[in-house]
Amino acid sequence: MVQNWGKMTSQTGFRLPTRPLGRVRDGVRAAHIIVVGNEKGGAGKSTVAMHLAVALLRMGKSVGAIDLDLRQRSFGRYLANRERWCERHRLSLPRPEEAVLAPSAQRDLDLVEDEETERFSEALSRLKTNCDFIIIDAPGADTLYSRLAHSCADTVITPVNDSFVDFDLLAEIDPETFQVGTPSVYSEMLWECRKRKAQLEKRSIDWVVMRNRISMLDARNKRRVGDGLKMLSQRIGFRLAPGFAERVIYRELFPLGLTLLDLTESGSTVTFTMSHVAARQELRDLLIVLKLPGLQGETIPF
């Protein structure tokens, strides 16, 4: 039975829930929700989500996973590739508990919103009870599922490439002075989600922007993007995190379902190099900057 969850329309036109989603029983410690999202494809969201999930699993944490890109399902396919690799090599690699959502088949928009909200809330409740962390890969588009995920997030990680094409996702930039202008629709949506979470749960969302797929070469454009992000972070309240450098290894690992933390497993055909050591350090640096609950003081075992 579809419930009326109640929604409000924000100033930006985004409809947000008016009650917390994914409730758990009293006394149950709910999982920390991490949303990896922006509204642009090609920034490496699925790579970040997968490596973060496996890193937390390697640290002994239980992890849930939801891929909200219902069309491309890059994160979901990454997980499926991992399952096939384990079956083929008869190995047991750490894998997150996955919740798979489907789009509503209703034609009435209100019924679609009610049905998808209920599906999302039920999946969230199950994973919240079973897991320490839930990692949600949001689509590179504005969808109801994406809005719901952002409104429930405890941490939002927004990977951006080192270009003003991706910077435009966050705010306008003056083409002559390179001064930061008004925030983008995505930034405004996240601002609305942060206000809504503060009202409903008396907590805010920790927004972290990571510069991803960074070129090894120094360039004027790279420095300008960095300066712009620092300026914007002070204006709209996000933290900057080091990202992953552009490496061929990430594209090679996807069809195998493996991560940088699996390269020394038996059956891996990828030769472990010093470049991979540096890439692992980037992952460690990200975990340190995120300051996730329950990890303070713990040794990172990779």
Short mmCIF file of C-alpha atoms in Angstrom, two decimals:
data_model
loop_
_atom_site.label_atom_id
_atom_site.label_comp_id
_atom_site.label_asym_id
_atom_site.label_seq_id
_atom_site.Cartn_x
_atom_site.Cartn_y
_atom_site.Cartn_z
CA MET A 1 0.00 0.00 0.00
CA VAL A 2 1.41 3.37 -1.02
CA GLN A 3 1.66 5.84 1.84
CA ASN A 4 1.42 9.61 1.62
CA TRP A 5 4.82 10.65 2.88
CA GLY A 6 4.10 14.35 2.60
CA LYS A 7 6.35 16.61 0.54
CA MET A 8 7.11 20.28 0.23
CA THR A 9 8.35 22.22 -2.77
CA SER A 10 11.51 24.19 -2.10
CA GLN A 11 12.32 27.57 -3.59
CA THR A 12 14.33 25.83 -6.30
CA GLY A 13 11.38 23.63 -7.29
CA PHE A 14 12.76 20.47 -5.68
CA ARG A 15 10.32 18.41 -3.65
CA LEU A 16 11.76 17.18 -0.39
CA PRO A 17 10.28 14.81 2.23
CA THR A 18 8.74 16.39 5.32
CA ARG A 19 9.58 13.46 7.58
CA PRO A 20 12.75 11.40 8.05
CA LEU A 21 12.98 8.38 5.74
CA GLY A 22 14.34 4.94 6.55
CA ARG A 23 13.30 4.80 10.19
CA VAL A 24 14.80 2.12 12.44
CA ARG A 25 13.63 0.65 15.73
CA ASP A 26 14.37 2.54 18.93
CA GLY A 27 17.72 1.58 20.36
CA VAL A 28 19.14 0.52 16.99
CA ARG A 29 22.19 2.51 15.88
CA ALA A 30 21.44 3.65 12.35
CA ALA A 31 24.05 3.51 9.61
CA HIS A 32 25.96 6.56 8.44
CA ILE A 33 24.72 7.45 4.94
CA ILE A 34 27.26 8.54 2.33
CA VAL A 35 25.95 9.85 -1.00
CA VAL A 36 28.39 10.11 -3.89
CA GLY A 37 26.71 12.49 -6.28
CA ASN A 38 26.62 15.36 -8.67
CA GLU A 39 24.47 16.04 -11.71
CA LYS A 40 27.18 15.44 -14.29
CA GLY A 41 28.44 12.14 -15.59
CA GLY A 42 32.08 11.18 -16.09
CA ALA A 43 33.42 12.48 -12.78
CA GLY A 44 34.22 9.02 -11.42
CA LYS A 45 31.35 8.68 -8.92
CA SER A 46 31.09 4.89 -9.27
CA THR A 47 34.85 4.44 -8.89
CA VAL A 48 34.80 6.50 -5.71
CA ALA A 49 31.74 4.64 -4.37
CA MET A 50 33.25 1.20 -5.03
CA HIS A 51 36.67 1.99 -3.56
CA LEU A 52 35.13 3.62 -0.51
CA ALA A 53 32.85 0.60 0.03
CA VAL A 54 35.70 -1.91 -0.19
CA ALA A 55 37.95 0.26 2.00
CA LEU A 56 35.34 0.32 4.77
CA LEU A 57 34.78 -3.42 4.41
CA ARG A 58 38.54 -4.00 4.71
CA MET A 59 38.41 -1.99 7.94
CA GLY A 60 35.88 -4.42 9.38
CA LYS A 61 32.77 -2.31 8.83
CA SER A 62 29.49 -3.59 7.39
CA VAL A 63 28.49 -1.68 4.28
CA GLY A 64 25.27 -1.31 2.31
CA ALA A 65 25.16 -0.17 -1.32
CA ILE A 66 22.48 1.43 -3.49
CA ASP A 67 22.92 2.42 -7.15
CA LEU A 68 20.33 5.06 -8.04
CA ASP A 69 21.42 5.42 -11.67
CA LEU A 70 18.68 3.09 -12.84
CA ARG A 71 19.69 3.36 -16.50
CA GLN A 72 23.49 3.01 -16.59
CA ARG A 73 23.92 1.26 -13.20
CA SER A 74 27.72 1.58 -13.27
CA PHE A 75 28.03 0.97 -9.52
CA GLY A 76 25.63 -1.97 -9.70
CA ARG A 77 27.52 -3.48 -12.64
CA TYR A 78 30.80 -3.00 -10.79
CA LEU A 79 29.35 -5.02 -7.89
CA ALA A 80 28.03 -7.69 -10.29
CA ASN A 81 31.47 -7.95 -11.93
CA ARG A 82 32.96 -8.48 -8.48
CA GLU A 83 30.52 -11.28 -7.72
CA ARG A 84 31.31 -13.01 -11.02
CA TRP A 85 35.05 -12.70 -10.41
CA CYS A 86 34.67 -14.32 -6.99
CA GLU A 87 32.64 -17.18 -8.45
CA ARG A 88 35.11 -17.73 -11.30
CA HIS A 89 38.14 -17.84 -9.00
CA ARG A 90 36.33 -19.46 -6.07
CA LEU A 91 37.37 -16.69 -3.74
CA SER A 92 35.52 -14.68 -1.15
CA LEU A 93 36.23 -10.97 -1.41
CA PRO A 94 34.44 -8.52 0.88
CA ARG A 95 31.22 -7.28 -0.75
CA PRO A 96 28.59 -4.82 0.44
CA GLU A 97 24.94 -5.71 0.95
CA GLU A 98 23.14 -4.29 -2.07
CA ALA A 99 19.60 -2.94 -2.29
CA VAL A 100 18.26 -2.71 -5.84
CA LEU A 101 15.53 -0.19 -6.60
CA ALA A 102 13.29 0.03 -9.66
CA PRO A 103 11.46 3.00 -11.15
CA SER A 104 7.74 3.31 -10.59
CA ALA A 105 5.48 2.20 -13.45
CA GLN A 106 2.74 4.62 -12.40
CA ARG A 107 1.74 7.37 -14.82
CA ASP A 108 0.40 9.84 -12.30
CA LEU A 109 3.30 11.95 -11.00
CA ASP A 110 2.00 12.04 -7.43
CA LEU A 111 1.66 8.23 -7.40
CA VAL A 112 5.17 7.91 -8.84
CA GLU A 113 6.58 10.08 -6.06
CA ASP A 114 4.69 8.20 -3.33
CA GLU A 115 5.71 4.78 -4.67
CA GLU A 116 9.38 5.61 -5.22
CA THR A 117 9.60 7.34 -1.84
CA GLU A 118 8.19 4.26 -0.13
CA ARG A 119 10.58 1.94 -1.99
CA PHE A 120 13.55 4.08 -1.10
CA SER A 121 12.52 4.36 2.54
CA GLU A 122 12.04 0.60 2.89
CA ALA A 123 15.45 -0.15 1.34
CA LEU A 124 17.07 2.44 3.57
CA SER A 125 15.43 1.00 6.70
CA ARG A 126 16.75 -2.48 5.95
CA LEU A 127 20.30 -1.34 5.28
CA LYS A 128 20.32 1.08 8.22
CA THR A 129 19.58 -1.82 10.56
CA ASN A 130 22.16 -4.20 9.08
CA CYS A 131 25.07 -1.90 8.22
CA ASP A 132 27.51 0.57 9.71
CA PHE A 133 27.66 2.59 6.49
CA ILE A 134 25.43 2.95 3.43
CA ILE A 135 27.02 4.17 0.20
CA ILE A 136 24.62 5.55 -2.40
CA ASP A 137 25.75 6.28 -5.96
CA ALA A 138 23.47 9.06 -7.21
CA PRO A 139 22.77 9.49 -10.94
CA GLY A 140 24.19 12.28 -13.04
CA ALA A 141 20.72 13.77 -13.39
CA ASP A 142 17.94 15.30 -11.31
CA THR A 143 15.64 12.44 -10.25
CA LEU A 144 13.34 11.84 -7.31
CA TYR A 145 15.56 9.05 -6.00
CA SER A 146 18.56 11.39 -6.13
CA ARG A 147 16.71 14.11 -4.21
CA LEU A 148 15.60 11.59 -1.58
CA ALA A 149 19.17 10.29 -1.18
CA HIS A 150 20.66 13.76 -0.79
CA SER A 151 18.03 14.75 1.77
CA CYS A 152 18.86 11.67 3.90
CA ALA A 153 22.64 11.91 3.59
CA ASP A 154 24.99 12.37 6.51
CA THR A 155 27.93 12.91 4.14
CA VAL A 156 27.76 13.99 0.49
CA ILE A 157 30.86 13.47 -1.65
CA THR A 158 30.85 15.40 -4.93
CA PRO A 159 33.66 14.38 -7.30
CA VAL A 160 34.52 17.02 -9.89
CA ASN A 161 37.03 16.91 -12.71
CA ASP A 162 39.66 19.64 -12.91
CA SER A 163 37.79 21.75 -15.44
CA PHE A 164 35.39 24.66 -15.48
CA VAL A 165 32.88 22.41 -17.22
CA ASP A 166 32.56 20.53 -13.94
CA PHE A 167 32.96 23.69 -11.85
CA ASP A 168 29.81 25.00 -13.51
CA LEU A 169 27.98 22.21 -11.71
CA LEU A 170 28.64 24.08 -8.45
CA ALA A 171 28.53 27.75 -9.43
CA GLU A 172 28.86 30.23 -12.27
CA ILE A 173 32.29 31.62 -13.05
CA ASP A 174 33.15 34.95 -14.69
CA PRO A 175 35.01 34.13 -17.94
CA GLU A 176 37.30 37.17 -17.68
CA THR A 177 38.02 37.62 -13.97
CA PHE A 178 37.37 33.99 -12.94
CA GLN A 179 35.44 35.28 -9.95
CA VAL A 180 32.82 32.92 -8.53
CA GLY A 181 29.22 33.93 -9.22
CA THR A 182 25.87 32.55 -8.10
CA PRO A 183 25.56 28.92 -6.95
CA SER A 184 24.20 26.38 -9.44
CA VAL A 185 20.92 24.50 -9.23
CA TYR A 186 22.72 21.47 -7.75
CA SER A 187 24.31 23.59 -5.01
CA GLU A 188 20.94 25.16 -4.24
CA MET A 189 19.28 21.73 -4.10
CA LEU A 190 21.90 20.52 -1.65
CA TRP A 191 21.47 23.67 0.40
CA GLU A 192 17.73 22.94 0.63
CA CYS A 193 18.52 19.35 1.67
CA ARG A 194 20.86 20.57 4.39
CA LYS A 195 18.21 22.91 5.78
CA ARG A 196 15.57 20.16 5.65
CA LYS A 197 17.82 17.68 7.48
CA ALA A 198 18.60 20.26 10.15
CA GLN A 199 14.87 20.85 10.66
CA LEU A 200 13.87 17.17 10.74
CA GLU A 201 16.86 15.55 12.47
CA LYS A 202 18.66 18.47 14.12
CA ARG A 203 21.78 17.53 12.16
CA SER A 204 23.42 18.91 9.05
CA ILE A 205 25.00 17.29 6.02
CA ASP A 206 28.78 17.25 5.70
CA TRP A 207 29.39 18.21 2.08
CA VAL A 208 32.80 17.25 0.71
CA VAL A 209 33.94 18.19 -2.81
CA MET A 210 36.85 16.13 -4.13
CA ARG A 211 38.93 17.05 -7.17
CA ASN A 212 38.93 13.82 -9.12
CA ARG A 213 40.82 12.44 -12.11
CA ILE A 214 43.52 15.03 -11.50
CA SER A 215 46.18 15.39 -14.18
CA MET A 216 49.78 14.83 -13.13
CA LEU A 217 50.77 17.93 -15.11
CA ASP A 218 50.63 21.41 -13.63
CA ALA A 219 48.57 23.86 -15.68
CA ARG A 220 47.10 27.34 -15.31
CA ASN A 221 43.56 26.00 -15.69
CA LYS A 222 44.19 23.47 -12.92
CA ARG A 223 45.33 26.22 -10.55
CA ARG A 224 42.37 28.44 -11.44
CA VAL A 225 39.91 25.62 -10.75
CA GLY A 226 41.61 25.01 -7.40
CA ASP A 227 41.44 28.69 -6.46
CA GLY A 228 37.79 28.86 -7.50
CA LEU A 229 36.89 25.82 -5.40
CA LYS A 230 38.61 27.28 -2.33
CA MET A 231 36.71 30.53 -2.76
CA LEU A 232 33.39 28.75 -3.31
CA SER A 233 33.90 26.41 -0.34
CA GLN A 234 33.95 29.42 1.99
CA ARG A 235 30.79 30.84 0.44
CA ILE A 236 28.49 27.81 0.39
CA GLY A 237 30.06 25.66 3.07
CA PHE A 238 31.67 22.53 1.70
CA ARG A 239 35.01 20.96 2.56
CA LEU A 240 37.67 20.17 -0.03
CA ALA A 241 39.19 16.70 -0.19
CA PRO A 242 42.04 15.27 -2.26
CA GLY A 243 40.77 13.11 -5.08
CA PHE A 244 42.09 10.33 -7.29
CA ALA A 245 44.60 11.06 -10.03
CA GLU A 246 43.83 10.04 -13.61
CA ARG A 247 45.05 6.44 -13.87
CA VAL A 248 44.43 3.74 -16.47
CA ILE A 249 44.20 1.15 -13.68
CA TYR A 250 40.68 2.28 -12.72
CA ARG A 251 39.35 1.46 -16.18
CA GLU A 252 41.11 -1.91 -16.10
CA LEU A 253 39.66 -2.85 -12.73
CA PHE A 254 36.00 -2.17 -13.54
CA PRO A 255 35.29 -5.27 -15.71
CA LEU A 256 37.08 -7.43 -13.12
CA GLY A 257 35.05 -6.02 -10.26
CA LEU A 258 38.26 -5.36 -8.36
CA THR A 259 39.63 -2.32 -6.57
CA LEU A 260 43.12 -1.11 -5.73
CA LEU A 261 42.81 -3.01 -2.46
CA ASP A 262 42.35 -6.35 -4.23
CA LEU A 263 45.43 -6.37 -6.47
CA THR A 264 47.41 -8.68 -4.21
CA GLU A 265 44.62 -11.29 -4.12
CA SER A 266 45.26 -14.62 -5.84
CA GLY A 267 43.75 -14.66 -9.31
CA SER A 268 44.47 -10.99 -9.97
CA THR A 269 46.22 -10.55 -13.31
CA VAL A 270 47.16 -6.92 -12.61
CA THR A 271 50.80 -6.35 -11.68
CA PHE A 272 51.13 -4.28 -8.51
CA THR A 273 53.32 -1.22 -9.16
CA MET A 274 54.50 1.93 -7.38
CA SER A 275 51.74 3.82 -9.18
CA HIS A 276 49.22 1.62 -7.39
CA VAL A 277 50.95 2.32 -4.07
CA ALA A 278 50.45 6.04 -4.72
CA ALA A 279 46.81 5.43 -5.66
CA ARG A 280 46.22 3.58 -2.38
CA GLN A 281 47.67 6.56 -0.54
CA GLU A 282 45.12 8.79 -2.27
CA LEU A 283 42.36 6.54 -0.95
CA ARG A 284 43.82 6.70 2.56
CA ASP A 285 44.00 10.49 2.34
CA LEU A 286 40.33 10.63 1.34
CA LEU A 287 39.30 8.46 4.30
CA ILE A 288 41.24 10.71 6.68
CA VAL A 289 39.62 13.89 5.34
CA LEU A 290 36.10 12.42 5.46
CA LYS A 291 36.31 11.97 9.26
CA LEU A 292 33.69 9.23 9.24
CA PRO A 293 32.21 8.14 12.58
CA GLY A 294 33.76 5.09 14.19
CA LEU A 295 37.03 5.39 12.28
CA GLN A 296 38.85 7.91 14.45
CA GLY A 297 42.00 6.40 15.86
CA GLU A 298 41.69 3.22 13.80
CA THR A 299 44.61 1.99 11.75
CA ILE A 300 43.95 1.96 8.01
CA PRO A 301 45.01 -1.58 7.02
CA PHE A 302 46.13 -0.84 3.47
#
